[in-house]
Coordinates of C-alpha atoms and ligand atoms in Angstrom, one line a residue:
X4 CA 105.3 81.3 112.2
X5 CA 102.3 79.4 110.6
X6 CA 102.1 80.8 107.1
X7 CA 99.5 80.3 104.4
X8 CA 99.4 77.0 102.4
X9 CA 101.0 76.7 99.0
X10 CA 97.6 75.8 97.5
X11 CA 95.9 78.7 99.2
X12 CA 98.5 81.1 97.8
X13 CA 98.2 79.8 94.3
X14 CA 94.4 80.0 94.4
X15 CA 94.5 83.5 95.8
X16 CA 96.8 84.6 93.0
X17 CA 94.7 83.0 90.3
X18 CA 91.7 84.8 91.8
X19 CA 93.4 88.2 91.3
X20 CA 94.6 88.7 95.0
X21 CA 98.0 89.5 96.5
X22 CA 100.2 87.1 98.4
X23 CA 103.6 87.5 100.0
X24 CA 106.2 85.0 98.7
X25 CA 109.8 84.3 99.7
X26 CA 112.6 84.9 97.2
X27 CA 116.3 84.3 97.6
X28 CA 116.8 88.1 98.1
X29 CA 113.9 89.5 100.1
X30 CA 110.2 88.7 100.4
X31 CA 107.9 90.0 97.6
X32 CA 104.3 91.0 97.4
X33 CA 103.1 89.0 94.4
X34 CA 100.2 89.3 92.0
X35 CA 99.4 88.3 88.4
X36 CA 101.5 90.7 86.3
X37 CA 99.0 90.5 83.4
X38 CA 96.0 91.6 85.5
X39 CA 95.8 95.4 85.8
X40 CA 93.5 95.4 88.8
X41 CA 95.6 92.9 90.7
X42 CA 98.6 95.2 90.1
X43 CA 96.7 98.2 91.3
X44 CA 96.1 96.4 94.6
X45 CA 99.8 95.9 95.1
X46 CA 100.5 99.6 94.6
X47 CA 97.7 100.4 97.1
X48 CA 98.8 97.9 99.8
X49 CA 102.4 99.1 99.6
X50 CA 101.4 102.8 99.3
X51 CA 103.9 102.8 96.4
X52 CA 103.9 105.9 94.2
X53 CA 102.4 105.0 90.9
X54 CA 105.5 106.2 89.0
X55 CA 107.7 103.5 90.6
X56 CA 107.6 100.3 88.4
X57 CA 107.4 96.7 89.6
X58 CA 109.7 93.8 88.8
X59 CA 108.0 90.9 86.9
X60 CA 109.1 87.4 88.1
X61 CA 109.1 84.6 85.6
X62 CA 109.8 80.9 85.7
X63 CA 112.0 80.8 82.6
X64 CA 112.8 82.4 79.2
X65 CA 109.3 81.4 77.9
X66 CA 107.5 83.3 80.6
X67 CA 109.9 86.2 80.2
X68 CA 109.0 86.4 76.5
X69 CA 105.3 86.9 77.5
X70 CA 106.2 90.3 78.9
X71 CA 109.5 91.4 77.4
X72 CA 111.5 91.4 74.2
X73 CA 114.8 89.6 74.7
X74 CA 117.9 90.4 72.6
X75 CA 120.8 88.0 72.3
X76 CA 122.7 89.6 75.2
X77 CA 119.6 89.2 77.4
X78 CA 119.3 85.6 76.4
X79 CA 123.0 84.9 77.2
X80 CA 122.6 86.5 80.7
X81 CA 119.4 84.6 81.4
X82 CA 121.0 81.3 80.5
X83 CA 124.0 82.0 82.8
X84 CA 122.4 83.8 85.8
X85 CA 118.8 82.6 86.0
X86 CA 117.3 81.5 88.2
X87 CA 118.9 84.0 90.5
X88 CA 119.2 87.6 91.7
X89 CA 119.7 89.3 88.3
X90 CA 116.9 91.7 87.1
X91 CA 117.1 92.8 83.5
X92 CA 115.5 96.0 82.1
X93 CA 114.1 95.1 78.6
X94 CA 111.6 96.5 76.1
X95 CA 108.1 95.6 77.3
X96 CA 105.4 93.8 75.3
X97 CA 102.1 95.5 74.8
X98 CA 100.2 92.6 76.6
X99 CA 101.7 93.8 79.9
X100 CA 99.5 96.4 81.6
X101 CA 101.0 99.9 81.8
X102 CA 100.7 100.2 85.5
X103 CA 103.3 97.4 86.1
X104 CA 105.9 99.5 84.4
X105 CA 104.6 102.8 85.7
X106 CA 104.0 103.9 82.1
X107 CA 107.6 103.1 80.9
X108 CA 108.2 101.3 77.7
X109 CA 110.6 99.0 79.5
X110 CA 110.0 96.2 82.0
X111 CA 112.2 94.8 84.8
X112 CA 112.2 90.9 84.7
X113 CA 113.9 88.3 86.8
X114 CA 113.6 84.6 87.5
X115 CA 113.8 83.9 91.2
X116 CA 115.6 80.8 92.5
X117 CA 113.6 80.2 95.7
X118 CA 112.0 76.8 95.3
X119 CA 108.6 77.9 96.7
X120 CA 108.4 80.9 94.4
X121 CA 109.3 78.7 91.5
X122 CA 106.6 76.1 92.4
X123 CA 104.1 79.0 92.5
X124 CA 105.2 80.3 89.1
X125 CA 104.9 76.8 87.6
X126 CA 101.4 76.2 89.0
X127 CA 100.1 79.7 88.1
X128 CA 101.7 79.3 84.7
X129 CA 102.2 83.1 84.1
X130 CA 104.5 85.9 85.2
X131 CA 104.0 87.5 88.7
X132 CA 104.7 91.1 89.5
X133 CA 106.3 91.4 92.9
X134 CA 107.9 94.4 94.6
X135 CA 109.6 93.9 97.9
X136 CA 107.1 93.2 100.7
X137 CA 107.6 96.4 102.7
X138 CA 105.4 99.5 102.8
X139 CA 106.9 102.2 100.7
X140 CA 110.2 103.5 102.1
X141 CA 110.5 100.9 104.8
X142 CA 113.2 98.2 105.0
X143 CA 112.6 95.1 102.9
X144 CA 111.6 92.0 104.9
X145 CA 113.9 89.0 104.9
X146 CA 111.7 86.6 106.8
X147 CA 108.0 85.9 107.0
X148 CA 107.5 87.4 110.5
X149 CA 108.6 90.8 109.3
X150 CA 106.0 90.7 106.5
X151 CA 103.3 89.8 109.1
X152 CA 104.4 92.7 111.2
X153 CA 104.0 95.1 108.2
X154 CA 100.8 93.9 106.8
X155 CA 99.0 91.8 109.4
X156 CA 97.4 88.4 109.1
X157 CA 94.9 89.3 106.4
X158 CA 97.6 88.9 103.8
X159 CA 98.4 85.3 102.9
X160 CA 102.2 84.8 103.5
X161 CA 104.1 81.8 102.3
X162 CA 106.8 81.1 104.8
X163 CA 110.0 80.1 103.1
X164 CA 112.4 80.8 106.0
X165 CA 115.1 83.4 106.0
X166 CA 116.3 84.8 102.7
X167 CA 119.7 83.6 101.5
X168 CA 121.0 87.0 100.2
X169 CA 119.2 89.6 102.3
X170 CA 119.5 92.4 99.7
X171 CA 117.5 93.0 96.6
X172 CA 118.6 91.7 93.1
X173 CA 121.1 93.4 90.9
X174 CA 119.2 95.6 88.3
X175 CA 120.9 95.7 84.9
X176 CA 119.6 98.0 82.2
X177 CA 119.9 96.6 78.7
X178 CA 117.8 99.2 77.0
X179 CA 120.4 102.0 76.8
X180 CA 123.5 102.3 74.6
X181 CA 125.7 100.5 77.1
X182 CA 124.5 98.0 79.8
X183 CA 124.4 99.7 83.2
X184 CA 123.8 98.6 86.7
X185 CA 120.9 100.6 88.1
X186 CA 120.9 98.9 91.5
X187 CA 123.9 96.9 92.8
X188 CA 123.0 93.5 94.2
X189 CA 124.2 89.9 94.8
X190 CA 125.5 89.5 91.2
X191 CA 128.5 91.8 91.1
X192 CA 129.4 94.2 88.3
X193 CA 132.8 92.4 87.8
X194 CA 131.1 89.1 87.4
X195 CA 128.8 90.5 84.7
X196 CA 131.7 92.3 82.9
X197 CA 133.8 89.2 82.9
X198 CA 131.0 87.1 81.5
X199 CA 130.0 89.5 78.8
X200 CA 133.5 90.8 78.1
X201 CA 132.4 94.4 77.9
X202 CA 132.4 97.4 80.2
X203 CA 129.3 97.9 82.3
X204 CA 128.3 101.3 83.6
X205 CA 127.1 102.0 87.1
X206 CA 124.4 104.2 88.4
X207 CA 121.4 105.9 86.8
X208 CA 122.1 107.5 83.4
X209 CA 121.8 111.3 83.4
X210 CA 118.5 112.3 81.9
X211 CA 118.0 115.4 79.9
X212 CA 115.5 118.0 81.0
X213 CA 112.0 116.8 80.2
X214 CA 113.1 113.3 79.6
X215 CA 111.6 110.6 82.0
X216 CA 113.8 109.3 84.8
X217 CA 115.4 105.9 83.9
X218 CA 114.3 104.3 87.1
X219 CA 112.1 106.5 89.3
X220 CA 112.2 104.3 92.4
X221 CA 116.0 104.1 92.5
X222 CA 116.6 107.8 92.9
X223 CA 114.8 107.9 96.2
X224 CA 116.4 107.6 99.6
X225 CA 114.8 104.5 101.2
X226 CA 115.5 101.2 102.8
X227 CA 115.7 103.2 106.0
X228 CA 114.9 102.4 109.7
X229 CA 112.8 104.8 111.7
X230 CA 115.8 106.1 113.7
X231 CA 118.1 108.5 112.0
X232 CA 121.3 106.9 110.6
X233 CA 124.7 108.6 110.5
X234 CA 127.1 107.1 108.0
X235 CA 130.9 107.1 108.3
X236 CA 133.4 106.3 105.5
X237 CA 135.2 103.7 107.8
X238 CA 134.6 102.2 111.1
X239 CA 137.7 103.8 112.7
X240 CA 135.8 107.1 112.5
X241 CA 133.2 105.7 114.8
X242 CA 135.8 104.3 117.2
X243 CA 137.3 107.9 117.4
X244 CA 134.0 109.5 118.4
X245 CA 134.3 111.0 121.9
X246 CA 130.9 112.5 122.5
X247 CA 128.7 109.5 122.3
X248 CA 126.1 108.9 125.1
X249 CA 123.6 106.1 126.0
X250 CA 121.3 107.7 123.4
X251 CA 123.6 106.5 120.6
X252 CA 123.6 103.1 119.0
X253 CA 126.6 101.7 117.0
X254 CA 126.3 98.8 114.6
X255 CA 129.7 97.1 114.2
X256 CA 130.5 94.8 111.3
X257 CA 131.0 91.7 113.5
X258 CA 130.4 90.5 117.1
X259 CA 134.2 90.4 117.9
X260 CA 134.3 94.2 118.0
X261 CA 131.5 94.6 120.5
X262 CA 133.6 94.2 123.8
X263 CA 136.2 96.6 122.6
X264 CA 133.7 99.3 121.8
X265 CA 131.7 98.7 125.0
X266 CA 134.8 99.1 127.1
X267 CA 135.3 102.7 126.0
X268 CA 131.8 104.0 125.0
X269 CA 128.4 104.3 126.7
X270 CA 126.6 103.7 123.4
X271 CA 124.5 100.6 122.8
X272 CA 126.4 98.3 120.4
X273 CA 124.9 95.7 117.9
X274 CA 126.6 93.9 115.1
X275 CA 125.8 92.9 111.5
X276 CA 127.4 89.4 111.7
X277 CA 129.3 86.8 113.7
X278 CA 131.9 86.1 111.0
X279 CA 132.6 89.5 109.3
X280 CA 131.9 87.8 106.0
X281 CA 130.1 90.2 103.5
X282 CA 127.5 87.5 102.7
X283 CA 126.5 87.2 106.3
X284 CA 126.4 91.0 106.7
X285 CA 124.1 91.3 103.7
X286 CA 121.8 88.5 105.0
X287 CA 121.5 90.3 108.4
X288 CA 121.6 93.9 107.1
X289 CA 117.9 94.9 107.2
X290 CA 117.0 92.8 110.3
X291 CA 119.9 94.5 112.2
X292 CA 118.8 98.0 111.2
X293 CA 115.2 97.0 112.3
X294 CA 116.5 95.6 115.6
X295 CA 118.4 98.9 116.1
X296 CA 115.0 100.7 115.9
X297 CA 113.7 98.6 118.8
X298 CA 116.1 100.4 121.3
X299 CA 114.6 103.8 120.4
X300 CA 117.9 105.6 120.5
X301 CA 118.5 109.1 119.0
X302 CA 121.0 108.1 116.4
X303 CA 122.4 104.9 114.7
X304 CA 126.1 105.1 113.7
X305 CA 127.2 102.8 110.9
X306 CA 130.2 102.7 108.6
X307 CA 130.7 101.7 104.9
X308 CA 132.5 98.5 104.5
X309 CA 136.0 98.7 103.0
X310 CA 136.3 97.4 99.5
X311 CA 133.7 97.5 96.7
X312 CA 133.8 94.1 95.3
X313 CA 131.2 91.3 95.3
X314 CA 128.1 91.9 97.5
X315 CA 129.9 94.8 99.3
X316 CA 128.8 97.3 96.6
X317 CA 125.2 96.3 97.4
X318 CA 125.7 96.6 101.2
X319 CA 127.3 100.0 100.9
X320 CA 124.5 101.2 98.5
X321 CA 121.8 100.2 101.0
X322 CA 123.7 101.8 103.9
X323 CA 123.9 105.1 101.9
X324 CA 120.2 104.9 101.2
X325 CA 119.4 104.2 104.9
X326 CA 121.4 107.1 106.1
X327 CA 119.9 110.5 106.6
X328 CA 123.2 112.1 107.9
X329 CA 126.8 111.8 107.0
Ligands
TXA1 O1 115.3 91.1 94.7 C1 114.4 91.8 94.2 O2 114.5 92.4 93.2 C2 113.1 91.9 95.0 C3 112.4 90.5 95.1 C4 111.0 90.6 95.7 O3 112.4 90.0 93.8 N1 112.2 92.9 94.4 C5 112.4 94.2 94.5 O4 111.4 95.0 93.9 O5 113.3 94.7 95.1 P1 111.2 96.5 94.2 O6 109.9 96.8 93.5 O7 111.2 96.8 95.6 O8 112.4 97.2 93.4 C6 112.4 97.2 92.0 C7 113.3 98.3 91.6 C8 112.6 99.6 91.8 O9 113.5 100.5 92.4 C9 112.2 100.1 90.4 O10 112.3 101.5 90.3 C10 113.2 99.4 89.5 O11 113.5 98.2 90.1 N2 112.5 99.1 88.2 C11 111.4 98.4 88.0 N3 111.1 98.5 86.7 C12 111.9 99.3 86.1 C13 112.1 99.7 84.7 N4 111.3 99.4 83.8 N5 113.2 100.6 84.5 C14 114.0 100.9 85.5 N6 113.9 100.5 86.8 C15 112.9 99.7 87.1
MG2 MG1 111.7 97.7 97.3

């Protein structure tokens, strides 16, 4: 795909426009975080509800301090895991427009490692707000062509190839009593616990009646293909299904399982990977769900991966959100 030029993207951003940029996780729809009107344009283009805050992307600690207040734990984490797929929820600074954080007093900040995104951050010289480059509730794009299919050629897209991780960053809240993972991602809970030497909670904290939701966007079911997805707790359950027809589609963890399933089932079979390695499954996750849509079957059958460690927690989280039936 012939994407936009680096210079063209930088100029568009500085002029208050939106561009799609590659990150190591998924593609993002970027704009100047400190420009309220530019941020509004992102919400409009994405059709994102205004109560769902954006992540602010920064080059380094200095840019992070332009939008957030960093405590000692935050600084330790940034020094260890940035640049990379770790987003920290921190108290926001007043300079950051309220629409970025959907009115919350906290802001999500991360420093992406993709070389092209970093060049843009350096040249623009200020933080960029960037949600994933998908219309609200659709699967996040992991290559430039998918962004083009969503938004058309009017949007400048910087083509940085296929994303390394394929699932969105780990979101870690540092503004509650104990750190907690609001969204599992490529940086695992165990890794963070080992590094900090303290327990980290998982999931959204319970909110009392009348209190604002901790992370509005994360309570929603999304990251879903158009076709309904039925989720099973292990793949053996899918292998045991006897009433499948050619209207069904099964996604197996790896290619090696396809002949076995095809020999006993009329269902269409795709797979998430060649190697069965979680990293490859994550990288192909959204593209495979999108490919499954292409066959226009009645139902997609997928199973949670065994285990919960490493990136598997993120894969299983996204499969749960993609599924409408279980
Ligand atoms: O890997 C990623 O994080 C990608 C790339 C583009 O960087 N970005 C991404 O952004 O996934 P988005 O907007 O699709 O997801 C951000 C999530 C949302 O679910 C949002 O609700 C949550 O982070 N979030 C943002 N600000 C928050 C805040 N102040 N408090 C709690 N959750 C927040
Ligand atoms: Mg998103």
